[in-house]
Amino acid sequence: MDWAMKEQSYSQRRACRLVGIDPRVYRYRSRRPDDSALRRRLRELASERRRFRILCVIDDFSRECLTTVVDNSISGVRVGRELDRIAELRGYPRLVVSDNGTELTSNAMLKWQQDRGVAWHYIAPGKPMQNGFVESFNGRLRDECLNEHLFSSYAQARQIINTWRIDYNTQRPHTSLDGLTPIEFAARSQGDQTRTELTYE
């Protein structure tokens, strides 16, 4: 718009027509108060206390969050170790569904799958809707926990996030589970729990 009016001497109306917008849109000036100082401070805090990685393992059968692993980075070896720890209590799943993160497509993770005989399905890149339940879980975790706290240490983050996870598993009825919480549904249904979903937040 500005280029067309300045360099080509187009009228404002003609320049707007050229790019397909109403002149009122071009003339609009925001009435929001200036929040540049707040934005600057948020950027400063973000650089002081960097965001971290969370590995969430979800049982697709019971909707239970089996673990939330919090660290600055999580390797394929670490993912395998966490899955082995869960399997000691629950057995190995027949299928794991995950995105295509480098940790999950690493040689260490491929070897883990082969050694344990666990089938693995990677969703299509850029298609989070193929993991719809996990995306919903991540949204709740983000809105109800991560966005509500300013974590000062990994230890604090682990404690708060794990407390939220326990509440999610024990206090949140799901309509898809006949109004039961994940823990109640898992206890009532001791059948095969054959699919586990893995995601990073």
XYZ file of N, CA and C in Angstrom:
603
model
N 0.826 -1.184 0.000
C 0.000 0.000 0.000
C 0.872 1.250 0.000
N 1.740 1.358 0.995
C 2.585 2.553 1.090
C 3.470 2.697 -0.137
N 4.032 1.560 -0.599
C 4.874 1.609 -1.792
C 4.084 2.086 -3.005
N 2.872 1.536 -3.178
C 2.055 1.912 -4.338
C 1.701 3.398 -4.312
N 1.393 3.904 -3.104
C 1.021 5.324 -3.014
C 2.230 6.238 -3.165
N 3.366 5.813 -2.595
C 4.552 6.677 -2.628
C 5.291 6.594 -3.952
N 5.565 5.388 -4.417
C 6.392 5.207 -5.603
C 5.599 5.285 -6.908
N 4.342 4.880 -6.863
C 3.538 4.860 -8.090
C 2.472 5.957 -8.124
N 2.412 6.729 -7.048
C 1.453 7.844 -6.947
C 0.006 7.388 -7.080
N -0.274 6.155 -6.602
C -1.656 5.685 -6.599
C -2.413 6.396 -5.487
N -3.703 6.588 -5.717
C -4.542 7.087 -4.636
C -4.720 5.973 -3.608
N -5.125 6.367 -2.406
C -5.334 5.363 -1.361
C -6.396 4.358 -1.789
N -7.461 4.846 -2.400
C -8.549 3.968 -2.835
C -8.060 2.975 -3.883
N -7.250 3.464 -4.846
C -6.758 2.578 -5.902
C -5.770 1.551 -5.337
N -4.910 1.994 -4.427
C -3.944 1.068 -3.816
C -4.669 -0.016 -3.017
N -5.728 0.384 -2.305
C -6.513 -0.600 -1.547
C -7.168 -1.603 -2.483
N -7.713 -1.107 -3.582
C -8.348 -1.991 -4.547
C -7.322 -2.968 -5.137
N -6.100 -2.480 -5.335
C -5.033 -3.301 -5.900
C -4.710 -4.501 -5.016
N -4.663 -4.294 -3.685
C -4.346 -5.400 -2.774
C -5.587 -6.073 -2.201
N -6.754 -5.565 -2.537
C -7.989 -6.235 -2.146
C -8.440 -5.992 -0.719
N -8.198 -4.789 -0.178
C -8.697 -4.483 1.164
C -9.533 -3.212 1.131
N -10.404 -3.086 2.110
C -11.232 -1.900 2.248
C -10.376 -0.750 2.773
N -10.533 0.474 2.266
C -9.744 1.615 2.763
C -9.870 1.821 4.269
N -11.037 1.440 4.841
C -11.200 1.585 6.291
C -10.240 0.683 7.053
N -9.932 -0.476 6.481
C -8.981 -1.381 7.120
C -7.600 -0.735 7.140
N -7.220 -0.109 6.020
C -5.907 0.533 5.944
C -5.804 1.706 6.917
N -6.900 2.448 7.060
C -6.875 3.642 7.921
C -7.035 3.327 9.409
N -7.434 2.093 9.725
C -7.704 1.732 11.117
C -6.458 1.868 11.975
N -6.614 2.468 13.140
C -5.538 2.567 14.121
C -6.006 1.915 15.417
N -5.193 1.016 15.937
C -5.560 0.276 17.133
C -5.805 1.219 18.306
N -6.822 0.901 19.110
C -7.111 1.679 20.322
C -6.609 0.968 21.572
N -5.911 -0.156 21.392
C -5.373 -0.878 22.538
C -4.308 -0.045 23.235
N -4.254 -0.128 24.559
C -3.200 0.615 25.264
C -1.823 0.052 24.913
N -0.822 0.888 25.015
C 0.544 0.473 24.696
C 1.042 -0.537 25.736
N 1.334 -1.748 25.281
C 1.820 -2.770 26.211
C 3.256 -3.189 25.869
N 3.986 -2.289 25.211
C 5.344 -2.637 24.794
C 6.249 -2.934 25.992
N 6.063 -2.203 27.101
C 6.887 -2.448 28.290
C 6.611 -3.840 28.849
N 5.344 -4.224 28.882
C 4.971 -5.555 29.360
C 5.555 -6.634 28.460
N 5.456 -6.438 27.142
C 6.002 -7.417 26.204
C 7.516 -7.548 26.353
N 8.172 -6.408 26.561
C 9.622 -6.414 26.744
C 10.000 -7.205 28.006
N 9.230 -6.982 29.083
C 9.504 -7.685 30.333
C 9.266 -9.192 30.193
N 8.226 -9.583 29.467
C 7.957 -10.999 29.239
C 9.084 -11.654 28.456
N 9.623 -10.926 27.466
C 10.760 -11.465 26.706
C 11.982 -11.624 27.605
N 12.194 -10.655 28.505
C 13.314 -10.751 29.441
C 13.163 -11.971 30.347
N 11.957 -12.182 30.873
C 11.711 -13.337 31.742
C 11.895 -14.646 30.981
N 11.438 -14.644 29.727
C 11.570 -15.863 28.919
C 13.032 -16.212 28.689
N 13.883 -15.186 28.529
C 15.304 -15.463 28.312
C 16.002 -15.862 29.615
N 15.497 -15.332 30.746
C 16.078 -15.693 32.042
C 15.683 -17.103 32.460
N 14.426 -17.448 32.215
C 13.899 -18.759 32.614
C 13.368 -19.453 31.364
N 14.240 -20.099 30.628
C 13.882 -20.672 29.327
C 12.835 -21.795 29.529
N 12.040 -21.894 28.512
C 11.053 -22.976 28.433
C 11.768 -24.262 28.364
N 11.129 -25.338 28.741
C 11.759 -26.658 28.855
C 10.907 -27.670 28.102
N 11.424 -28.924 28.049
C 10.722 -29.991 27.340
C 9.914 -30.837 28.325
N 8.772 -31.307 27.858
C 7.956 -32.234 28.656
C 7.584 -33.413 27.770
N 7.961 -34.586 28.188
C 7.525 -35.812 27.521
C 6.283 -36.311 28.237
N 5.169 -36.353 27.532
C 3.908 -36.845 28.106
C 3.601 -38.205 27.492
N 3.366 -39.187 28.321
C 2.988 -40.523 27.856
C 1.555 -40.769 28.294
N 0.685 -40.999 27.320
C -0.747 -41.141 27.563
C -1.194 -42.544 27.183
N -1.969 -43.176 28.054
C -2.610 -44.449 27.735
C -3.904 -44.127 26.989
N -3.935 -44.478 25.728
C -5.083 -44.112 24.895
C -6.347 -44.857 25.307
N -6.189 -45.990 25.977
C -7.334 -46.782 26.415
C -8.054 -46.108 27.580
N -7.288 -45.740 28.600
C -7.893 -45.184 29.814
C -7.807 -43.663 29.892
N -7.118 -43.023 28.938
C -6.879 -41.575 28.934
C -5.953 -41.135 30.078
N -5.313 -42.091 30.732
C -4.459 -41.763 31.864
C -3.112 -41.231 31.376
N -2.644 -40.174 32.016
C -1.300 -39.669 31.747
C -0.340 -40.469 32.623
N 0.462 -41.317 32.000
C 1.316 -42.234 32.743
C 2.556 -41.549 33.306
N 3.028 -40.531 32.632
C 4.179 -39.786 33.148
C 4.291 -38.448 32.430
N 4.900 -37.507 33.121
C 5.310 -36.236 32.519
C 6.772 -36.045 32.894
N 7.645 -36.220 31.919
C 9.087 -36.119 32.150
C 9.522 -34.706 31.782
N 10.065 -33.981 32.757
C 10.455 -32.587 32.561
C 11.970 -32.480 32.578
N 12.542 -31.906 31.522
C 13.993 -31.694 31.493
C 14.306 -30.671 30.401
N 15.586 -30.250 30.349
C 15.951 -29.274 29.322
C 16.050 -29.919 27.951
N 16.369 -31.201 27.893
C 16.313 -31.959 26.648
C 16.084 -33.417 27.014
N 15.484 -34.155 26.078
C 15.159 -35.558 26.344
C 15.586 -36.360 25.125
N 16.551 -37.227 25.300
C 17.092 -38.017 24.194
C 16.247 -39.259 23.947
N 16.523 -39.927 22.823
C 15.848 -41.178 22.538
C 16.138 -42.236 23.586
N 17.377 -42.255 24.080
C 17.745 -43.196 25.149
C 16.897 -42.944 26.390
N 16.695 -41.670 26.719
C 15.885 -41.311 27.889
C 14.433 -41.715 27.689
N 13.913 -41.506 26.491
C 12.533 -41.905 26.209
C 12.381 -43.412 26.420
N 13.330 -44.189 25.876
C 13.283 -45.638 26.049
C 13.340 -46.043 27.508
N 14.186 -45.363 28.276
C 14.307 -45.676 29.702
C 12.995 -45.405 30.431
N 12.326 -44.297 30.089
C 11.050 -43.969 30.734
C 9.967 -44.982 30.349
N 9.972 -45.415 29.093
C 8.985 -46.412 28.670
C 9.234 -47.754 29.352
N 10.508 -48.108 29.530
C 10.826 -49.342 30.256
C 10.333 -49.268 31.701
N 10.492 -48.099 32.306
C 10.052 -47.920 33.696
C 8.533 -48.114 33.799
N 7.803 -47.528 32.857
C 6.347 -47.690 32.847
C 5.978 -49.151 32.613
N 6.707 -49.800 31.694
C 6.404 -51.195 31.349
C 6.623 -52.139 32.526
N 7.517 -51.790 33.432
C 7.716 -52.622 34.621
C 6.440 -52.724 35.444
N 5.631 -51.691 35.399
C 4.383 -51.665 36.164
C 3.178 -52.123 35.353
N 3.192 -51.858 34.035
C 1.991 -52.072 33.232
C 2.186 -53.021 32.062
N 3.407 -53.434 31.804
C 3.682 -54.236 30.611
C 3.892 -53.335 29.401
N 4.406 -53.928 28.330
C 4.674 -53.150 27.115
C 3.409 -53.034 26.271
N 3.205 -51.886 25.659
C 2.048 -51.742 24.771
C 2.306 -52.469 23.456
N 1.245 -52.769 22.747
C 1.415 -53.360 21.417
C 1.755 -52.294 20.391
N 1.281 -51.059 20.641
C 1.482 -49.983 19.671
C 1.721 -48.673 20.394
N 2.678 -47.912 19.899
C 2.921 -46.551 20.372
C 2.702 -45.604 19.199
N 1.984 -44.527 19.439
C 1.752 -43.504 18.426
C 2.479 -42.246 18.869
N 3.222 -41.636 17.951
C 3.954 -40.423 18.329
C 4.107 -39.503 17.141
N 4.611 -38.297 17.415
C 4.974 -37.401 16.330
C 6.367 -37.778 15.825
N 6.946 -36.899 15.009
C 8.206 -37.225 14.351
C 9.391 -36.476 14.936
N 9.349 -36.180 16.235
C 10.456 -35.496 16.879
C 11.745 -36.286 16.742
N 12.876 -35.579 16.725
C 14.165 -36.248 16.508
C 14.447 -37.297 17.583
N 14.000 -37.070 18.810
C 14.212 -38.047 19.869
C 13.468 -39.340 19.571
N 12.311 -39.215 18.937
C 11.439 -40.362 18.712
C 11.762 -41.109 17.425
N 12.550 -40.494 16.554
C 12.959 -41.155 15.316
C 14.452 -41.503 15.340
N 15.083 -41.356 16.500
C 16.518 -41.615 16.630
C 16.817 -43.105 16.515
N 18.082 -43.425 16.252
C 18.503 -44.833 16.187
C 18.246 -45.552 17.514
N 18.454 -44.825 18.614
C 18.215 -45.435 19.933
C 16.765 -45.844 20.086
N 15.856 -45.010 19.594
C 14.432 -45.314 19.718
C 14.031 -46.436 18.775
N 14.605 -46.453 17.574
C 14.312 -47.534 16.631
C 14.794 -48.874 17.177
N 15.962 -48.869 17.815
C 16.475 -50.092 18.427
C 15.585 -50.535 19.588
N 15.101 -49.570 20.371
C 14.209 -49.891 21.490
C 12.964 -50.597 20.975
N 12.376 -50.080 19.907
C 11.168 -50.684 19.335
C 11.434 -52.117 18.895
N 12.556 -52.301 18.199
C 12.893 -53.625 17.676
C 13.178 -54.609 18.804
N 13.949 -54.191 19.784
C 14.320 -55.091 20.885
C 13.111 -55.508 21.714
N 12.116 -54.609 21.872
C 10.944 -54.932 22.706
C 9.779 -55.482 21.895
N 9.892 -55.480 20.581
C 8.798 -55.971 19.747
C 7.558 -55.105 19.828
N 7.760 -53.787 19.980
C 6.639 -52.855 20.082
C 6.439 -52.164 18.736
N 5.239 -52.240 18.176
C 4.939 -51.536 16.927
C 4.876 -50.039 17.203
N 5.280 -49.258 16.223
C 5.330 -47.803 16.400
C 4.721 -47.143 15.179
N 3.823 -46.195 15.418
C 3.198 -45.456 14.323
C 3.502 -43.977 14.473
N 4.109 -43.387 13.445
C 4.377 -41.959 13.437
C 3.265 -41.252 12.677
N 2.703 -40.217 13.291
C 1.677 -39.459 12.588
C 2.325 -38.709 11.435
N 1.523 -38.314 10.463
C 2.053 -37.564 9.318
C 2.564 -36.201 9.786
N 3.707 -35.760 9.269
C 4.237 -34.445 9.666
C 3.215 -33.340 9.424
N 3.090 -32.468 10.409
C 2.163 -31.347 10.284
C 0.699 -31.729 10.384
N 0.388 -32.907 10.910
C -1.000 -33.369 11.030
C -1.323 -33.706 12.485
N -1.280 -32.718 13.395
C -1.540 -33.016 14.814
C -2.924 -33.572 15.059
N -3.876 -33.330 14.123
C -5.226 -33.864 14.323
C -5.239 -35.392 14.312
N -4.178 -36.017 13.788
C -4.087 -37.473 13.843
C -3.811 -37.958 15.263
N -3.436 -37.053 16.133
C -3.236 -37.339 17.551
C -4.178 -36.434 18.354
N -5.438 -36.400 17.954
C -6.389 -35.428 18.482
C -6.518 -35.429 19.992
N -6.591 -36.625 20.602
C -6.739 -36.676 22.047
C -5.528 -36.071 22.737
N -4.337 -36.406 22.229
C -3.114 -35.886 22.837
C -3.050 -34.367 22.690
N -3.475 -33.854 21.537
C -3.488 -32.401 21.355
C -4.426 -31.745 22.364
N -5.565 -32.392 22.633
C -6.490 -31.878 23.638
C -5.844 -31.898 25.020
N -5.157 -33.007 25.346
C -4.460 -33.105 26.622
C -3.403 -32.006 26.744
N -2.617 -31.823 25.692
C -1.575 -30.787 25.720
C -2.170 -29.404 25.934
N -3.315 -29.157 25.307
C -3.974 -27.860 25.486
C -4.388 -27.640 26.930
N -4.912 -28.670 27.562
C -5.294 -28.555 28.980
C -4.071 -28.333 29.861
N -3.023 -29.101 29.605
C -1.790 -28.946 30.380
C -1.245 -27.530 30.246
N -1.268 -27.016 29.040
C -0.756 -25.667 28.788
C -1.620 -24.614 29.475
N -2.949 -24.707 29.279
C -3.851 -23.681 29.804
C -3.978 -23.723 31.325
N -4.068 -24.928 31.863
C -4.375 -25.070 33.292
C -3.145 -25.124 34.187
N -1.986 -25.392 33.601
C -0.789 -25.545 34.429
C 0.363 -24.667 33.951
N 0.835 -24.891 32.745
C 2.028 -24.180 32.286
C 1.825 -22.678 32.222
N 0.665 -22.241 31.739
C 0.407 -20.805 31.627
C 0.089 -20.139 32.955
N -0.121 -20.938 33.981
C -0.502 -20.405 35.285
C 0.672 -20.241 36.239
N 1.854 -20.707 35.835
C 3.000 -20.686 36.747
C 4.244 -20.136 36.071
N 5.076 -19.501 36.856
C 6.405 -19.096 36.435
C 7.377 -19.976 37.218
N 7.966 -20.952 36.553
C 8.790 -21.946 37.228
C 10.193 -21.403 37.464
N 10.679 -21.565 38.678
C 12.004 -21.054 39.014
C 13.087 -22.121 38.938
N 12.703 -23.396 38.816
C 13.680 -24.480 38.738
C 13.019 -25.694 38.119
N 13.851 -26.622 37.635
C 13.309 -27.874 37.116
C 12.595 -28.651 38.204
N 13.150 -28.633 39.411
C 12.529 -29.363 40.516
C 11.119 -28.840 40.786
N 10.981 -27.518 40.785
C 9.659 -26.935 41.009
C 8.706 -27.290 39.872
N 9.208 -27.206 38.635
C 8.371 -27.543 37.480
C 7.909 -28.992 37.554
N 8.828 -29.892 37.890
C 8.457 -31.310 37.985
C 7.381 -31.529 39.040
N 7.530 -30.867 40.187
C 6.573 -31.058 41.281
C 5.191 -30.532 40.898
N 5.131 -29.324 40.342
C 3.842 -28.717 39.991
C 3.164 -29.488 38.862
N 3.934 -29.850 37.850
C 3.359 -30.568 36.710
C 2.894 -31.956 37.120
N 3.640 -32.620 37.983
C 3.217 -33.944 38.440
C 1.958 -33.859 39.308
N 1.854 -32.819 40.126
C 0.640 -32.622 40.918
C -0.564 -32.429 40.005
N -0.372 -31.647 38.944
C -1.454 -31.447 37.973
C -1.809 -32.776 37.297
N -0.803 -33.571 36.945
C -1.023 -34.869 36.300
C -1.852 -35.793 37.198
N -1.528 -35.840 38.473
C -2.265 -36.693 39.410
C -3.718 -36.235 39.513
N -3.918 -34.919 39.586
C -5.280 -34.385 39.626
C -6.037 -34.750 38.355
N -5.373 -34.628 37.212
C -5.993 -34.968 35.925
C -6.437 -36.436 35.919
N -5.585 -37.305 36.425
C -5.885 -38.739 36.405
C -6.956 -39.152 37.404
N -7.021 -38.457 38.537
C -7.878 -38.927 39.634
C -9.138 -38.108 39.863
N -9.188 -36.888 39.347
C -10.310 -35.999 39.654
C -11.092 -35.521 38.430
N -10.693 -35.923 37.232
C -11.329 -35.399 36.015
C -12.161 -36.460 35.306
N -13.462 -36.474 35.483
C -14.303 -37.418 34.734
C -14.272 -37.085 33.237
N -14.320 -38.120 32.406
C -14.340 -37.955 30.952
C -15.648 -38.513 30.419
N -16.310 -37.765 29.571
C -17.538 -38.284 28.968
C -17.244 -39.522 28.131
N -16.061 -39.561 27.493
C -15.700 -40.725 26.676
C -15.414 -41.962 27.518
N -15.292 -41.789 28.841
C -15.049 -42.914 29.752
C -16.279 -43.172 30.625
N -17.455 -42.878 30.093
C -18.712 -43.079 30.836
C -18.741 -42.266 32.124
N -18.146 -41.082 32.109
C -18.179 -40.210 33.274
C -17.200 -40.590 34.372
N -16.285 -41.511 34.072
C -15.293 -41.923 35.063
C -13.994 -41.154 34.865
N -13.194 -41.105 35.917
C -11.848 -40.555 35.777
C -10.968 -41.617 35.114
N -9.811 -41.235 34.566
C -8.928 -42.241 33.972
C -8.557 -43.371 34.936
N -8.271 -43.032 36.173
C -7.909 -44.063 37.155
C -9.079 -45.008 37.409
N -10.284 -44.454 37.559
C -11.461 -45.293 37.795
C -11.723 -46.212 36.601
N -11.589 -45.658 35.394
C -11.855 -46.448 34.195
C -10.836 -47.569 34.053
N -9.552 -47.264 34.319
C -8.509 -48.285 34.226
C -8.752 -49.394 35.245
N -9.184 -49.013 36.449
C -9.439 -50.008 37.486
C -10.628 -50.892 37.123
N -11.639 -50.298 36.504
C -12.838 -51.058 36.147
C -12.599 -51.958 34.940
N -11.760 -51.502 34.052
C -11.535 -52.223 32.799
C -10.121 -52.769 32.759
N -9.960 -54.001 33.131
C -8.635 -54.611 33.160
C -8.317 -55.343 31.863
N -9.059 -55.014 30.793
C -8.792 -55.637 29.495
C -7.503 -55.118 28.882
N -7.242 -55.502 27.641
C -6.017 -55.083 26.955
C -5.979 -53.575 26.802
N -4.841 -53.017 27.174
C -4.565 -51.604 26.941
C -3.427 -51.590 25.936
N -3.806 -51.572 24.675
C -2.845 -51.918 23.632
C -2.233 -50.722 22.926
N -2.672 -49.528 23.240
C -2.163 -48.396 22.478
C -1.747 -47.304 23.426
N -0.543 -46.812 23.249
C -0.023 -45.725 24.053
C 0.361 -44.590 23.128
N 0.104 -43.351 23.543
C 0.470 -42.212 22.727
C 1.541 -41.413 23.418
N 2.452 -40.903 22.614
C 3.621 -40.177 23.113
C 3.617 -38.807 22.493
N 3.899 -37.810 23.276
C 3.937 -36.469 22.707
C 4.880 -35.598 23.502
N 5.367 -34.551 22.855
C 6.159 -33.544 23.538
C 5.348 -32.275 23.640
N 5.522 -31.535 24.700
C 4.872 -30.220 24.869
C 5.969 -29.199 25.068
